[in-house]
XYZ file of C-alpha atoms in Angstrom:
117
model
C -63.434 78.925 -21.850
C -61.732 77.236 -23.665
C -57.405 77.970 -23.654
C -55.516 75.962 -25.513
C -53.387 75.426 -22.856
C -55.591 73.912 -20.822
C -54.830 69.917 -19.448
C -56.798 68.151 -22.065
C -55.050 70.029 -25.083
C -52.101 70.087 -23.577
C -52.072 66.036 -22.937
C -54.269 65.296 -26.615
C -51.543 67.552 -28.252
C -48.744 65.524 -27.154
C -50.564 61.930 -27.331
C -50.399 63.156 -31.381
C -46.877 61.885 -32.170
C -46.201 58.279 -32.556
C -42.596 58.127 -30.914
C -44.120 59.721 -28.483
C -47.044 56.931 -28.170
C -44.162 54.586 -29.058
C -41.960 56.196 -26.087
C -45.484 55.850 -23.766
C -46.068 52.451 -24.715
C -42.164 51.362 -23.876
C -42.937 53.505 -19.812
C -46.161 51.500 -19.944
C -43.204 47.683 -19.362
C -41.905 49.585 -16.968
C -39.134 52.624 -15.593
C -36.281 53.739 -18.847
C -34.256 55.420 -19.149
C -33.573 58.395 -22.269
C -30.675 55.780 -23.396
C -33.151 52.618 -23.537
C -36.076 54.606 -24.729
C -33.815 56.105 -27.903
C -32.737 52.172 -28.994
C -35.197 50.935 -30.658
C -35.404 54.624 -33.024
C -33.792 55.841 -35.668
C -33.004 60.121 -34.696
C -31.287 61.332 -32.559
C -30.300 61.516 -28.412
C -31.517 65.084 -28.498
C -34.681 64.076 -30.462
C -35.796 60.788 -28.235
C -34.998 64.093 -25.131
C -37.356 66.093 -26.660
C -39.720 63.908 -27.459
C -39.950 63.258 -23.587
C -39.763 66.837 -21.874
C -42.626 67.132 -24.323
C -44.270 64.384 -22.666
C -42.781 65.884 -19.021
C -44.689 68.665 -19.709
C -48.037 66.802 -20.296
C -47.897 65.354 -17.464
C -47.635 61.861 -18.714
C -44.278 60.321 -17.693
C -41.658 62.139 -15.069
C -38.242 62.123 -13.996
C -35.786 61.048 -11.115
C -32.445 60.854 -10.811
C -30.666 58.153 -9.033
C -27.275 59.664 -9.363
C -26.642 58.997 -12.859
C -29.721 57.384 -13.842
C -32.173 60.082 -14.705
C -34.969 57.014 -15.446
C -38.316 58.108 -17.001
C -41.273 56.844 -15.489
C -45.318 56.626 -17.082
C -47.953 59.081 -14.979
C -51.099 57.476 -15.260
C -53.143 60.000 -13.957
C -53.740 62.278 -16.942
C -54.582 59.227 -19.304
C -57.227 58.338 -16.919
C -58.222 62.196 -17.335
C -58.556 61.444 -20.899
C -60.578 58.251 -20.896
C -62.796 59.938 -18.639
C -62.827 62.354 -21.058
C -63.447 59.943 -24.063
C -66.197 57.967 -21.591
C -68.543 60.573 -22.215
C -68.568 60.475 -25.805
C -67.720 56.203 -25.748
C -71.336 56.341 -23.658
C -73.365 58.237 -27.556
C -71.131 56.057 -29.407
C -72.338 52.579 -27.913
C -76.625 54.211 -27.660
C -76.101 54.404 -31.246
C -74.267 51.696 -32.212
C -76.964 49.593 -29.890
C -80.005 51.600 -31.708
C -78.404 50.554 -35.313
C -78.319 47.205 -33.790
C -81.954 46.988 -32.951
C -82.948 48.647 -36.766
C -81.081 46.406 -38.158
C -82.999 43.865 -36.633
C -86.103 44.683 -37.836
C -85.072 44.896 -41.063
C -83.973 41.187 -41.059
C -86.540 40.225 -39.477
C -88.763 42.503 -42.324
C -86.944 40.600 -45.111
C -87.312 37.397 -43.323
C -91.034 37.371 -42.920
C -91.864 38.667 -46.810
C -89.522 36.420 -48.088
C -90.071 32.938 -49.077
C -88.510 30.107 -52.064
């Protein structure tokens, strides 16, 4: 049964925003504070915090607490789930491309055999 709040839907919804994807890309290089994450963006610190909350709710990041420092860390389990879901479709796409390639080879050979200069 479909649920709008299933983990995959929550993850895909979080990934739909380019700012959140950029934050994840930065976190793929290592932990960072909210201030470090906000640095390259022309948005408020509060807006960055809201984006981080969405990512955290989706399970894409975690936030630690070390004294006054609250590092954000990329969590890969949800991304692996998305990759697993996409893998089923990837097999279909690759199979379709293989069939198309074989068909193109077949019609190209037909053109080569039937035309003489």
